[in-house]
Amino acid sequence: MSTQGYQDELRSEQRYVDGLYARLDTERARVRTRYGAALRSTGVSAMDRDVEVRALAKEGKRLDVADNGVCFGRLDSTDGETRYIGRIGLFDEANEFEPLLLDWRAPAARPFYVATGAAPEGMRRRRQFHTRGRHLADFTDEQLGDPSGADQGDAALLAAVNAPRGTGMRDIVATIQAEQDEIIRLDHPGVLVLEGGPGTGKTVVALHRVAYLLYTQRERMERQGVLVVGPNPAFLHHIARVLPSLGETNVVFATVGELLPGLRVTAEDAPTAARIKGSLHMLDVLAAAIADRQRLPVEPLTIDLADVTVRIDAETAQWAREEARASGRPHNEARAVFEEIVTYVLTERAIGRIGKGWLTRDDREAWEQLRADLVAELAGNTAFAAALDELWPVLTPETLLAQLYSSPERLTVAGADPALRRADGAAWTIPDVALLDELHELLGRGEPVDDTAERERRAEVAYAAGVLDTLVAREDHMDDEDHLFAQDMLFGADLAERFRERDTRELAERAAADRDWTYRHIVVDEAQELSAMEWRALMRRCPGKSFTVVGDLAQRRSAAGATSWAEVMDPYVPGRWAYRSLTVNYRTPTEIMAVAAAVLAEFAPEITAPESVRACGVQPWARHVDHDELATAIAEFVQDEDGREGTSVVIGPPEVPGTVPAAATKGLEYDAVLVVEPDRIRTDGPRGAAELYVALTRATQRLGVLHTRELPRSLRGLNHPATAATAR
């Protein structure tokens, strides 16, 4: 294409993009008008109005999101058809079946991501737009199916990966690669395990997969929502805007430590304690701790009633305990069985003593009346209530676990490792959350269900039914134009619903506040770090077992984490999980990846480092400093990077001021990274080498190393900054 031809084509494409924005603005104005009318509407029920307002608000957000690069490309087929691809679908105003713009998730848009010269998918050309706001800056063409055509297909990708990093992860909707698209659109109903080394884009691919599932399974997915689990709040903040940028909001973001609403994590476990708490042996420990609270009396417990004194002896409590345990109910709910058996025994004994000489079982009515009186008396007897609390107490997860941790005797009885002992039993750590969640299942509700709301609802229904009866009675005496037909109200409950106050929170807000909420799909990032107990907590939150699991076994730091995906998945979804891997590194340049690959080869030689798609032209460097020079050298790096575009971070061991632990940077990326004291990072525990690997692979442009003691062998080839091509 000549220069003049290119400029003419660019102006033509700009006119088309202008038309798309005009259509977008028209649709947005229409939705805003309808939204305002819905808010003011008085002719419909509150429920109908609420449904419409929510739907229009969501549509408005979707259209606002599309304003940021509504169209990013075009496909030309071999039969002359042209398709424009963008963030959302737009249709001709006069013909709603005529697409002006295809949603990137639509099946017809798939060739934009997967067509190649060897497999053109019926396409002859792929055109990629580069926009700034609503302005089309330029475009690049890739000829498909023509070996002699100029291949510029990587231009958009390289521009994206070379761009300076901002404060959060960006979507890749305009530059999805073929191997990524195959995973995003994978039709698999169970668990998808997506593994990839640093920089392979596994996290952003998983998020785009969520957006795709929400597009293709909208009704089912939106009823329950999606949970995204990440390793720390910084990571979740980093990725939080990806799904909203794709128009999806019914998503809850949480760490494992945030799975129990209202619980505050205030402490950190030593590695040994974390490993113990993460093992499935804790199931036996928790069960034993509960069983230890289901006591038998050493001496009979005396209950004084009005006409007789009865005692709960060990034999009675033993029978009641066996029946309660055999019921299969959670501990707190099984207390009713325990109480029922004890009550039966005590009333039988009391009747025998009170009615001795004058009452027999043949006098059934008198016998049962006396039993009813005794049952009522026991129910109000404080000594009986105290005896039940002693023998079968109502327990909360927090109380049980805190008392277990703070008591060496209880730990011994439960068969727990003494390493779990701590003075403040309620100083919760992240591994405690999974144990508390398990105890919620084992204990059940702590108090009887409050049925006040249900009783009020039944009263409302009864009232509404009465209103209907009145309407029916009056129907024959009113003109059709002047009354509401009773048949328009199908049931009393329908009318009652009009008067009830509703929860107006968004789905994500309601789900995050409800421990018992179950999700349609769950994404787990940095999944190699999760313990077996944490997987149990997540699996119960998704009964359909629909997961996207993202991780890299080579980066595992936690001693309680996964050593293989099969050991994690087979107990829950045998035969229902699929494995896919990403092998191309889009983030880390070859110069930096070569350094990280040498570290990987030392501690995990069986794993191949991902292959980088680009070079940055800047060589990593290492500089030895004296201990008293370290702080100054770090400050110089920070000051230098402050003058550059993009982001930077200093990663080092906890004892070095001004550094961030490598674990806190997992999943994040920065233009420049300074790694301080790599040998200390490497020797910090059995997985310290994995931590160093993580630290070295966060940089997208520049990597430096500061050290006061000898470098690890794998880093000794790094040049001093004075001789390295650092382009400072």
Short mmCIF file of C-alpha atoms in Angstrom, two decimals, residues 97-537:
data_model
loop_
_atom_site.label_atom_id
_atom_site.label_comp_id
_atom_site.label_asym_id
_atom_site.label_seq_id
_atom_site.Cartn_x
_atom_site.Cartn_y
_atom_site.Cartn_z
CA PHE A 97 -29.80 -8.12 13.15
CA GLU A 98 -27.09 -6.23 11.22
CA PRO A 99 -23.87 -6.19 13.30
CA LEU A 100 -21.76 -3.08 13.04
CA LEU A 101 -19.27 -4.40 15.60
CA LEU A 102 -18.71 -7.95 16.86
CA ASP A 103 -18.10 -8.61 20.55
CA TRP A 104 -14.61 -10.12 20.89
CA ARG A 105 -16.18 -13.16 22.59
CA ALA A 106 -18.57 -13.95 19.74
CA PRO A 107 -17.75 -17.12 17.73
CA ALA A 108 -17.45 -15.07 14.53
CA ALA A 109 -14.68 -13.00 16.14
CA ARG A 110 -12.50 -16.00 16.93
CA PRO A 111 -10.44 -15.87 13.67
CA PHE A 112 -9.18 -12.46 14.74
CA TYR A 113 -7.13 -14.23 17.40
CA VAL A 114 -6.34 -17.63 15.88
CA ALA A 115 -6.04 -17.18 12.11
CA THR A 116 -2.52 -17.67 10.76
CA GLY A 117 -0.87 -17.73 7.40
CA ALA A 118 -0.92 -21.53 7.46
CA ALA A 119 -4.49 -21.75 8.83
CA PRO A 120 -6.30 -18.56 7.72
CA GLU A 121 -9.77 -19.68 8.94
CA GLY A 122 -11.31 -18.37 5.71
CA MET A 123 -9.76 -14.95 6.19
CA ARG A 124 -7.43 -13.07 3.84
CA ARG A 125 -6.45 -10.14 6.07
CA ARG A 126 -6.34 -9.14 9.73
CA ARG A 127 -6.13 -5.43 10.48
CA GLN A 128 -5.26 -4.20 13.97
CA PHE A 129 -6.10 -0.66 15.06
CA HIS A 130 -4.00 1.48 17.39
CA THR A 131 -6.19 4.11 19.02
CA ARG A 132 -5.88 7.00 21.45
CA GLY A 133 -9.27 7.68 22.87
CA ARG A 134 -11.60 7.98 19.88
CA HIS A 135 -8.77 8.79 17.51
CA LEU A 136 -7.44 6.07 15.22
CA ALA A 137 -3.68 6.66 15.27
CA ASP A 138 -2.69 3.97 12.77
CA PHE A 139 -3.23 0.37 11.80
CA THR A 140 -1.21 -2.65 10.77
CA ASP A 141 -2.22 -5.35 8.30
CA GLU A 142 -1.39 -9.03 8.33
CA GLN A 143 -2.02 -10.95 5.13
CA LEU A 144 -3.41 -14.41 5.86
CA GLY A 145 -3.04 -17.42 3.63
CA ASP A 146 -0.50 -15.65 1.45
CA PRO A 147 3.12 -16.71 2.11
CA SER A 148 4.40 -13.68 0.18
CA GLY A 149 2.42 -11.21 2.30
CA ALA A 150 4.17 -8.98 4.81
CA ASP A 151 3.67 -10.33 8.32
CA GLN A 152 3.15 -7.52 10.80
CA GLY A 153 0.93 -9.49 13.14
CA ASP A 154 3.18 -9.01 16.16
CA ALA A 155 3.24 -5.22 16.00
CA ALA A 156 0.27 -4.67 18.31
CA LEU A 157 1.50 -7.30 20.75
CA LEU A 158 5.02 -5.88 20.94
CA ALA A 159 3.66 -2.37 21.38
CA ALA A 160 1.57 -3.57 24.31
CA VAL A 161 4.29 -5.53 26.09
CA ASN A 162 6.87 -2.78 25.62
CA ALA A 163 4.59 -0.04 26.94
CA PRO A 164 5.37 1.31 30.43
CA ARG A 165 3.44 -0.37 33.25
CA GLY A 166 0.76 1.50 35.13
CA THR A 167 -0.75 0.92 38.56
CA GLY A 168 -2.88 -2.06 37.54
CA MET A 169 -3.10 -4.95 35.14
CA ARG A 170 -4.48 -4.12 31.71
CA ASP A 171 -6.80 -6.29 29.68
CA ILE A 172 -5.34 -7.96 26.58
CA VAL A 173 -8.55 -8.06 24.61
CA ALA A 174 -6.93 -6.41 21.58
CA THR A 175 -3.84 -8.66 21.56
CA ILE A 176 -4.99 -12.11 22.68
CA GLN A 177 -2.68 -14.71 21.15
CA ALA A 178 -3.79 -18.01 19.64
CA GLU A 179 -2.60 -20.20 22.54
CA GLN A 180 -4.36 -17.88 24.95
CA ASP A 181 -7.58 -17.77 22.94
CA GLU A 182 -7.79 -21.57 22.91
CA ILE A 183 -7.78 -21.55 26.70
CA ILE A 184 -10.18 -18.62 27.03
CA ARG A 185 -12.80 -20.33 24.86
CA LEU A 186 -12.22 -23.87 26.11
CA ASP A 187 -15.53 -25.68 26.54
CA HIS A 188 -14.82 -27.62 29.71
CA PRO A 189 -17.46 -27.85 32.47
CA GLY A 190 -15.16 -28.90 35.31
CA VAL A 191 -11.80 -27.68 36.54
CA LEU A 192 -9.27 -26.16 34.16
CA VAL A 193 -5.71 -26.06 35.50
CA LEU A 194 -3.72 -23.39 33.69
CA GLU A 195 0.00 -23.51 34.36
CA GLY A 196 2.56 -21.10 33.06
CA GLY A 197 5.87 -19.60 34.03
CA PRO A 198 6.45 -15.93 34.81
CA GLY A 199 5.17 -13.48 32.22
CA THR A 200 3.07 -15.98 30.27
CA GLY A 201 -0.13 -14.05 30.96
CA LYS A 202 -1.88 -16.87 32.80
CA THR A 203 -3.66 -14.53 35.19
CA VAL A 204 -5.03 -12.20 32.56
CA VAL A 205 -6.02 -15.19 30.41
CA ALA A 206 -7.97 -16.63 33.34
CA LEU A 207 -9.78 -13.31 33.80
CA HIS A 208 -10.65 -13.13 30.11
CA ARG A 209 -11.93 -16.69 30.41
CA VAL A 210 -14.29 -15.49 33.14
CA ALA A 211 -15.50 -12.70 30.85
CA TYR A 212 -16.04 -15.26 28.09
CA LEU A 213 -18.00 -17.59 30.39
CA LEU A 214 -20.14 -14.68 31.58
CA TYR A 215 -20.85 -13.90 27.93
CA THR A 216 -21.72 -17.44 26.85
CA GLN A 217 -23.46 -18.54 30.08
CA ARG A 218 -24.85 -15.19 31.18
CA GLU A 219 -28.03 -16.33 32.90
CA ARG A 220 -26.46 -19.16 34.90
CA MET A 221 -23.30 -17.29 35.81
CA GLU A 222 -24.96 -14.06 36.91
CA ARG A 223 -27.32 -15.71 39.38
CA GLN A 224 -24.45 -16.87 41.58
CA GLY A 225 -21.51 -14.78 40.43
CA VAL A 226 -17.80 -15.52 40.24
CA LEU A 227 -15.16 -15.60 42.98
CA VAL A 228 -11.55 -14.65 42.17
CA VAL A 229 -9.06 -15.74 44.85
CA GLY A 230 -5.61 -14.17 44.90
CA PRO A 231 -2.51 -14.42 47.12
CA ASN A 232 -2.66 -10.97 48.73
CA PRO A 233 -4.60 -7.67 48.64
CA ALA A 234 -1.95 -5.95 46.50
CA PHE A 235 -2.35 -8.59 43.80
CA LEU A 236 -6.14 -8.33 43.88
CA HIS A 237 -5.90 -4.55 43.59
CA HIS A 238 -3.54 -5.01 40.64
CA ILE A 239 -6.00 -7.19 38.69
CA ALA A 240 -9.25 -5.62 39.92
CA ARG A 241 -9.93 -3.45 36.88
CA VAL A 242 -9.50 -6.13 34.19
CA LEU A 243 -13.02 -7.59 34.41
CA PRO A 244 -14.76 -4.20 34.80
CA SER A 245 -12.84 -3.03 31.72
CA LEU A 246 -14.50 -5.93 29.91
CA GLY A 247 -17.94 -4.97 31.22
CA GLU A 248 -18.23 -7.63 33.93
CA THR A 249 -19.01 -6.71 37.55
CA ASN A 250 -20.66 -9.72 39.24
CA VAL A 251 -17.30 -10.80 40.61
CA VAL A 252 -15.99 -11.03 44.18
CA PHE A 253 -12.24 -10.59 44.75
CA ALA A 254 -10.84 -12.10 47.95
CA THR A 255 -7.78 -13.69 49.49
CA VAL A 256 -8.07 -17.01 51.33
CA GLY A 257 -7.82 -14.99 54.53
CA GLU A 258 -11.03 -13.12 53.62
CA LEU A 259 -13.32 -16.11 53.06
CA LEU A 260 -15.00 -15.67 56.45
CA PRO A 261 -16.84 -12.33 56.59
CA GLY A 262 -16.02 -10.32 59.69
CA LEU A 263 -12.91 -12.29 60.67
CA ARG A 264 -9.69 -10.28 60.99
CA VAL A 265 -6.32 -11.89 60.37
CA THR A 266 -3.81 -10.23 62.69
CA ALA A 267 -0.87 -12.65 62.96
CA GLU A 268 1.41 -14.83 60.85
CA ASP A 269 2.29 -18.47 61.37
CA ALA A 270 5.79 -19.88 61.44
CA PRO A 271 6.40 -22.17 58.43
CA THR A 272 6.09 -25.32 60.57
CA ALA A 273 2.72 -24.30 62.02
CA ALA A 274 1.44 -23.27 58.57
CA ARG A 275 2.42 -26.66 57.12
CA ILE A 276 0.70 -28.53 59.96
CA LYS A 277 -2.48 -26.47 59.71
CA GLY A 278 -2.66 -27.00 55.97
CA SER A 279 -2.53 -30.80 56.15
CA LEU A 280 -5.62 -33.02 56.08
CA HIS A 281 -4.53 -34.46 59.43
CA MET A 282 -6.20 -31.39 60.90
CA LEU A 283 -9.56 -32.98 60.06
CA ASP A 284 -8.85 -35.61 62.70
CA VAL A 285 -7.60 -32.97 65.11
CA LEU A 286 -10.74 -30.85 64.74
CA ALA A 287 -13.03 -33.86 65.07
CA ALA A 288 -11.19 -34.96 68.21
CA ALA A 289 -11.34 -31.44 69.66
CA ILE A 290 -15.11 -31.43 69.20
CA ALA A 291 -15.49 -34.95 70.62
CA ASP A 292 -13.50 -33.85 73.66
CA ARG A 293 -16.22 -31.29 74.45
CA GLN A 294 -18.93 -33.98 74.38
CA ARG A 295 -18.39 -35.01 78.00
CA LEU A 296 -19.62 -37.66 80.42
CA PRO A 297 -20.12 -36.64 84.07
CA VAL A 298 -17.51 -37.92 86.54
CA GLU A 299 -20.19 -37.76 89.23
CA PRO A 300 -23.97 -37.71 88.59
CA LEU A 301 -25.37 -34.20 88.03
CA THR A 302 -28.32 -33.40 90.29
CA ILE A 303 -31.46 -31.70 88.94
CA ASP A 304 -34.00 -30.58 91.52
CA LEU A 305 -37.58 -30.44 90.23
CA ALA A 306 -40.70 -29.38 92.12
CA ASP A 307 -41.69 -32.88 93.25
CA VAL A 308 -38.64 -34.99 92.64
CA THR A 309 -34.87 -34.92 92.28
CA VAL A 310 -33.28 -36.63 89.25
CA ARG A 311 -29.66 -37.19 88.24
CA ILE A 312 -27.79 -37.39 84.96
CA ASP A 313 -25.33 -40.24 85.38
CA ALA A 314 -22.54 -41.39 83.09
CA GLU A 315 -24.66 -44.22 81.66
CA THR A 316 -27.44 -41.85 80.61
CA ALA A 317 -25.00 -39.35 79.10
CA GLN A 318 -23.20 -42.18 77.29
CA TRP A 319 -26.43 -43.34 75.62
CA ALA A 320 -27.40 -39.78 74.71
CA ARG A 321 -23.93 -39.06 73.31
CA GLU A 322 -23.95 -42.19 71.15
CA GLU A 323 -27.37 -41.33 69.73
CA ALA A 324 -26.37 -37.72 69.08
CA ARG A 325 -23.17 -38.72 67.29
CA ALA A 326 -25.01 -41.39 65.30
CA SER A 327 -27.49 -38.77 64.03
CA GLY A 328 -24.84 -37.45 61.64
CA ARG A 329 -25.79 -33.87 62.46
CA PRO A 330 -23.23 -31.14 63.15
CA HIS A 331 -22.30 -30.83 66.82
CA ASN A 332 -24.56 -27.91 67.73
CA GLU A 333 -27.54 -29.35 65.90
CA ALA A 334 -26.97 -32.79 67.41
CA ARG A 335 -27.38 -31.25 70.86
CA ALA A 336 -31.14 -31.52 70.33
CA VAL A 337 -30.78 -35.32 70.07
CA PHE A 338 -28.61 -35.41 73.19
CA GLU A 339 -31.14 -33.31 75.08
CA GLU A 340 -34.04 -35.43 73.86
CA ILE A 341 -32.49 -38.67 75.14
CA VAL A 342 -31.50 -37.20 78.50
CA THR A 343 -34.95 -35.64 78.89
CA TYR A 344 -36.61 -38.97 78.11
CA VAL A 345 -34.54 -40.82 80.72
CA LEU A 346 -35.05 -38.18 83.43
CA THR A 347 -38.80 -37.92 82.88
CA GLU A 348 -39.17 -41.70 82.90
CA ARG A 349 -37.36 -41.86 86.23
CA ALA A 350 -39.34 -38.94 87.65
CA ILE A 351 -42.70 -40.41 86.60
CA GLY A 352 -41.76 -43.71 88.19
CA ARG A 353 -41.06 -41.99 91.50
CA ILE A 354 -43.92 -39.49 91.47
CA GLY A 355 -46.54 -41.99 90.34
CA LYS A 356 -45.32 -44.90 92.39
CA GLY A 357 -48.32 -46.83 93.72
CA TRP A 358 -50.99 -44.99 91.72
CA LEU A 359 -49.84 -44.43 88.12
CA THR A 360 -49.21 -47.11 85.52
CA ARG A 361 -48.49 -47.00 81.82
CA ASP A 362 -51.99 -48.29 81.23
CA ASP A 363 -53.24 -44.85 82.21
CA ARG A 364 -51.71 -43.45 79.04
CA GLU A 365 -53.37 -40.03 79.19
CA ALA A 366 -52.25 -39.30 82.75
CA TRP A 367 -48.76 -40.67 82.04
CA GLU A 368 -48.28 -38.43 79.00
CA GLN A 369 -49.70 -35.40 80.79
CA LEU A 370 -47.26 -35.85 83.63
CA ARG A 371 -44.43 -36.29 81.12
CA ALA A 372 -45.42 -33.07 79.35
CA ASP A 373 -45.41 -31.21 82.67
CA LEU A 374 -41.96 -32.58 83.53
CA VAL A 375 -40.57 -31.76 80.09
CA ALA A 376 -41.79 -28.18 80.48
CA GLU A 377 -40.28 -27.97 83.94
CA LEU A 378 -36.93 -29.29 82.72
CA ALA A 379 -36.92 -26.79 79.88
CA GLY A 380 -37.03 -23.96 82.38
CA ASN A 381 -34.66 -25.47 84.92
CA THR A 382 -31.34 -23.62 85.22
CA ALA A 383 -29.51 -26.64 86.64
CA PHE A 384 -30.63 -28.75 83.69
CA ALA A 385 -29.50 -26.06 81.24
CA ALA A 386 -26.12 -25.87 83.01
CA ALA A 387 -25.77 -29.66 82.86
CA LEU A 388 -26.41 -29.64 79.10
CA ASP A 389 -23.84 -26.88 78.64
CA GLU A 390 -21.30 -28.91 80.58
CA LEU A 391 -21.93 -32.19 78.77
CA TRP A 392 -22.78 -30.95 75.25
CA PRO A 393 -22.00 -27.21 75.00
CA VAL A 394 -23.00 -25.01 72.09
CA LEU A 395 -19.69 -24.12 70.44
CA THR A 396 -18.54 -21.48 68.00
CA PRO A 397 -15.61 -22.13 65.63
CA GLU A 398 -13.64 -19.23 67.05
CA THR A 399 -14.09 -20.29 70.69
CA LEU A 400 -13.25 -23.93 70.05
CA LEU A 401 -10.12 -23.24 68.01
CA ALA A 402 -8.84 -20.47 70.30
CA GLN A 403 -9.20 -22.70 73.36
CA LEU A 404 -7.52 -25.56 71.51
CA TYR A 405 -4.47 -23.45 70.58
CA SER A 406 -4.04 -22.00 74.06
CA SER A 407 -4.30 -25.30 75.97
CA PRO A 408 -1.47 -27.87 75.85
CA GLU A 409 -3.83 -30.42 77.42
CA ARG A 410 -6.50 -29.96 74.75
CA LEU A 411 -3.87 -30.15 71.99
CA THR A 412 -2.65 -33.45 73.40
CA VAL A 413 -6.15 -34.91 73.69
CA ALA A 414 -6.92 -33.87 70.08
CA GLY A 415 -3.70 -35.47 68.79
CA ALA A 416 -2.37 -32.13 67.56
CA ASP A 417 1.26 -31.16 67.13
CA PRO A 418 2.56 -29.08 70.08
CA ALA A 419 3.86 -26.56 67.52
CA LEU A 420 0.29 -25.25 67.26
CA ARG A 421 0.43 -23.94 70.84
CA ARG A 422 0.20 -20.16 71.17
CA ALA A 423 -0.55 -17.84 74.07
CA ASP A 424 -3.23 -15.81 72.29
CA GLY A 425 -5.47 -18.44 70.78
CA ALA A 426 -7.59 -15.86 68.95
CA ALA A 427 -4.68 -14.17 67.12
CA TRP A 428 -5.88 -15.46 63.77
CA THR A 429 -3.58 -16.30 60.87
CA ILE A 430 -4.43 -17.05 57.24
CA PRO A 431 -4.14 -20.87 57.69
CA ASP A 432 -6.62 -20.58 60.58
CA VAL A 433 -9.33 -19.39 58.19
CA ALA A 434 -9.64 -22.78 56.49
CA LEU A 435 -9.79 -24.50 59.89
CA LEU A 436 -12.50 -22.13 61.11
CA ASP A 437 -14.39 -22.70 57.89
CA GLU A 438 -14.19 -26.46 58.46
CA LEU A 439 -15.49 -25.97 62.00
CA HIS A 440 -18.49 -24.09 60.65
CA GLU A 441 -19.37 -27.31 58.83
CA LEU A 442 -18.61 -29.59 61.78
CA LEU A 443 -20.40 -27.47 64.38
CA GLY A 444 -23.37 -26.16 62.45
CA ARG A 445 -25.48 -23.30 63.69
CA GLY A 446 -24.73 -22.09 67.16
CA GLU A 447 -28.30 -21.12 67.97
CA PRO A 448 -31.75 -22.23 66.81
CA VAL A 449 -32.77 -20.57 63.56
CA ASP A 450 -34.58 -17.30 64.19
CA ASP A 451 -37.87 -17.78 62.37
CA THR A 452 -39.22 -14.30 63.17
CA ALA A 453 -38.83 -13.14 59.58
CA GLU A 454 -40.60 -16.23 58.27
CA ARG A 455 -43.48 -15.78 60.73
CA GLU A 456 -43.80 -12.15 59.66
CA ARG A 457 -43.83 -13.21 56.03
CA ARG A 458 -46.60 -15.73 56.70
CA ALA A 459 -48.61 -13.00 58.42
CA GLU A 460 -48.13 -10.75 55.39
CA VAL A 461 -49.27 -13.54 53.08
CA ALA A 462 -52.36 -14.13 55.23
CA TYR A 463 -53.15 -10.41 55.15
CA ALA A 464 -52.64 -10.28 51.39
CA ALA A 465 -54.89 -13.30 50.93
CA GLY A 466 -57.55 -11.47 52.91
CA VAL A 467 -57.20 -8.49 50.59
CA LEU A 468 -57.73 -10.81 47.64
CA ASP A 469 -60.84 -12.30 49.22
CA THR A 470 -62.23 -8.80 49.65
CA LEU A 471 -61.44 -7.96 46.04
CA VAL A 472 -63.17 -11.11 44.85
CA ALA A 473 -66.22 -10.34 46.93
CA ARG A 474 -66.42 -6.80 45.53
CA GLU A 475 -65.64 -7.74 41.96
CA ASP A 476 -69.27 -8.09 40.87
CA HIS A 477 -70.13 -4.63 42.22
CA MET A 478 -67.44 -2.64 40.43
CA ASP A 479 -66.91 -1.52 36.86
CA ASP A 480 -64.03 -3.12 34.99
CA GLU A 481 -62.32 0.26 34.58
CA ASP A 482 -62.32 1.05 38.29
CA HIS A 483 -60.72 -1.94 40.02
CA LEU A 484 -57.91 -4.41 40.03
CA PHE A 485 -59.03 -7.87 39.00
CA ALA A 486 -58.30 -10.48 41.66
CA GLN A 487 -57.03 -12.86 38.99
CA ASP A 488 -54.26 -10.35 38.23
CA MET A 489 -52.83 -11.34 41.63
CA LEU A 490 -52.04 -15.04 41.41
CA PHE A 491 -51.35 -15.75 45.08
CA GLY A 492 -51.35 -13.98 48.40
CA ALA A 493 -47.56 -14.36 48.48
CA ASP A 494 -47.30 -12.34 45.27
CA LEU A 495 -49.14 -9.44 46.87
CA ALA A 496 -47.13 -9.76 50.07
CA GLU A 497 -43.92 -9.41 48.06
CA ARG A 498 -45.00 -5.89 47.11
CA PHE A 499 -44.78 -4.79 50.73
CA ARG A 500 -41.53 -6.47 51.73
CA GLU A 501 -38.25 -4.63 52.05
CA ARG A 502 -35.65 -6.05 49.70
CA ASP A 503 -31.90 -6.40 49.81
CA THR A 504 -30.80 -3.83 47.24
CA ARG A 505 -27.08 -4.59 47.41
CA GLU A 506 -25.25 -5.71 44.28
CA LEU A 507 -24.62 -9.42 43.91
CA ALA A 508 -20.90 -9.10 44.60
CA GLU A 509 -21.57 -7.21 47.83
CA ARG A 510 -24.15 -9.74 49.02
CA ALA A 511 -21.91 -12.68 48.16
CA ALA A 512 -18.84 -11.24 49.89
CA ALA A 513 -20.84 -10.78 53.12
CA ASP A 514 -22.31 -14.30 53.16
CA ARG A 515 -20.14 -17.19 54.33
CA ASP A 516 -22.65 -19.70 52.91
CA TRP A 517 -22.78 -18.15 49.43
CA THR A 518 -21.97 -20.57 46.64
CA TYR A 519 -20.52 -19.43 43.32
CA ARG A 520 -21.02 -20.60 39.77
CA HIS A 521 -17.30 -20.35 38.99
CA ILE A 522 -14.13 -19.74 40.97
CA VAL A 523 -10.74 -18.55 39.75
CA VAL A 524 -7.79 -19.42 42.00
CA ASP A 525 -4.54 -17.61 41.23
CA GLU A 526 -1.14 -18.60 42.64
CA ALA A 527 -2.92 -21.87 43.30
CA GLN A 528 0.29 -23.75 44.01
CA GLU A 529 0.42 -21.98 47.40
CA LEU A 530 -2.90 -23.28 48.71
CA SER A 531 -2.96 -26.03 51.33
CA ALA A 532 -5.18 -29.09 51.27
CA MET A 533 -7.41 -27.54 53.94
CA GLU A 534 -7.76 -24.33 51.93
CA TRP A 535 -8.84 -26.31 48.89
CA ARG A 536 -11.60 -27.89 50.98
CA ALA A 537 -12.85 -24.42 51.91
#
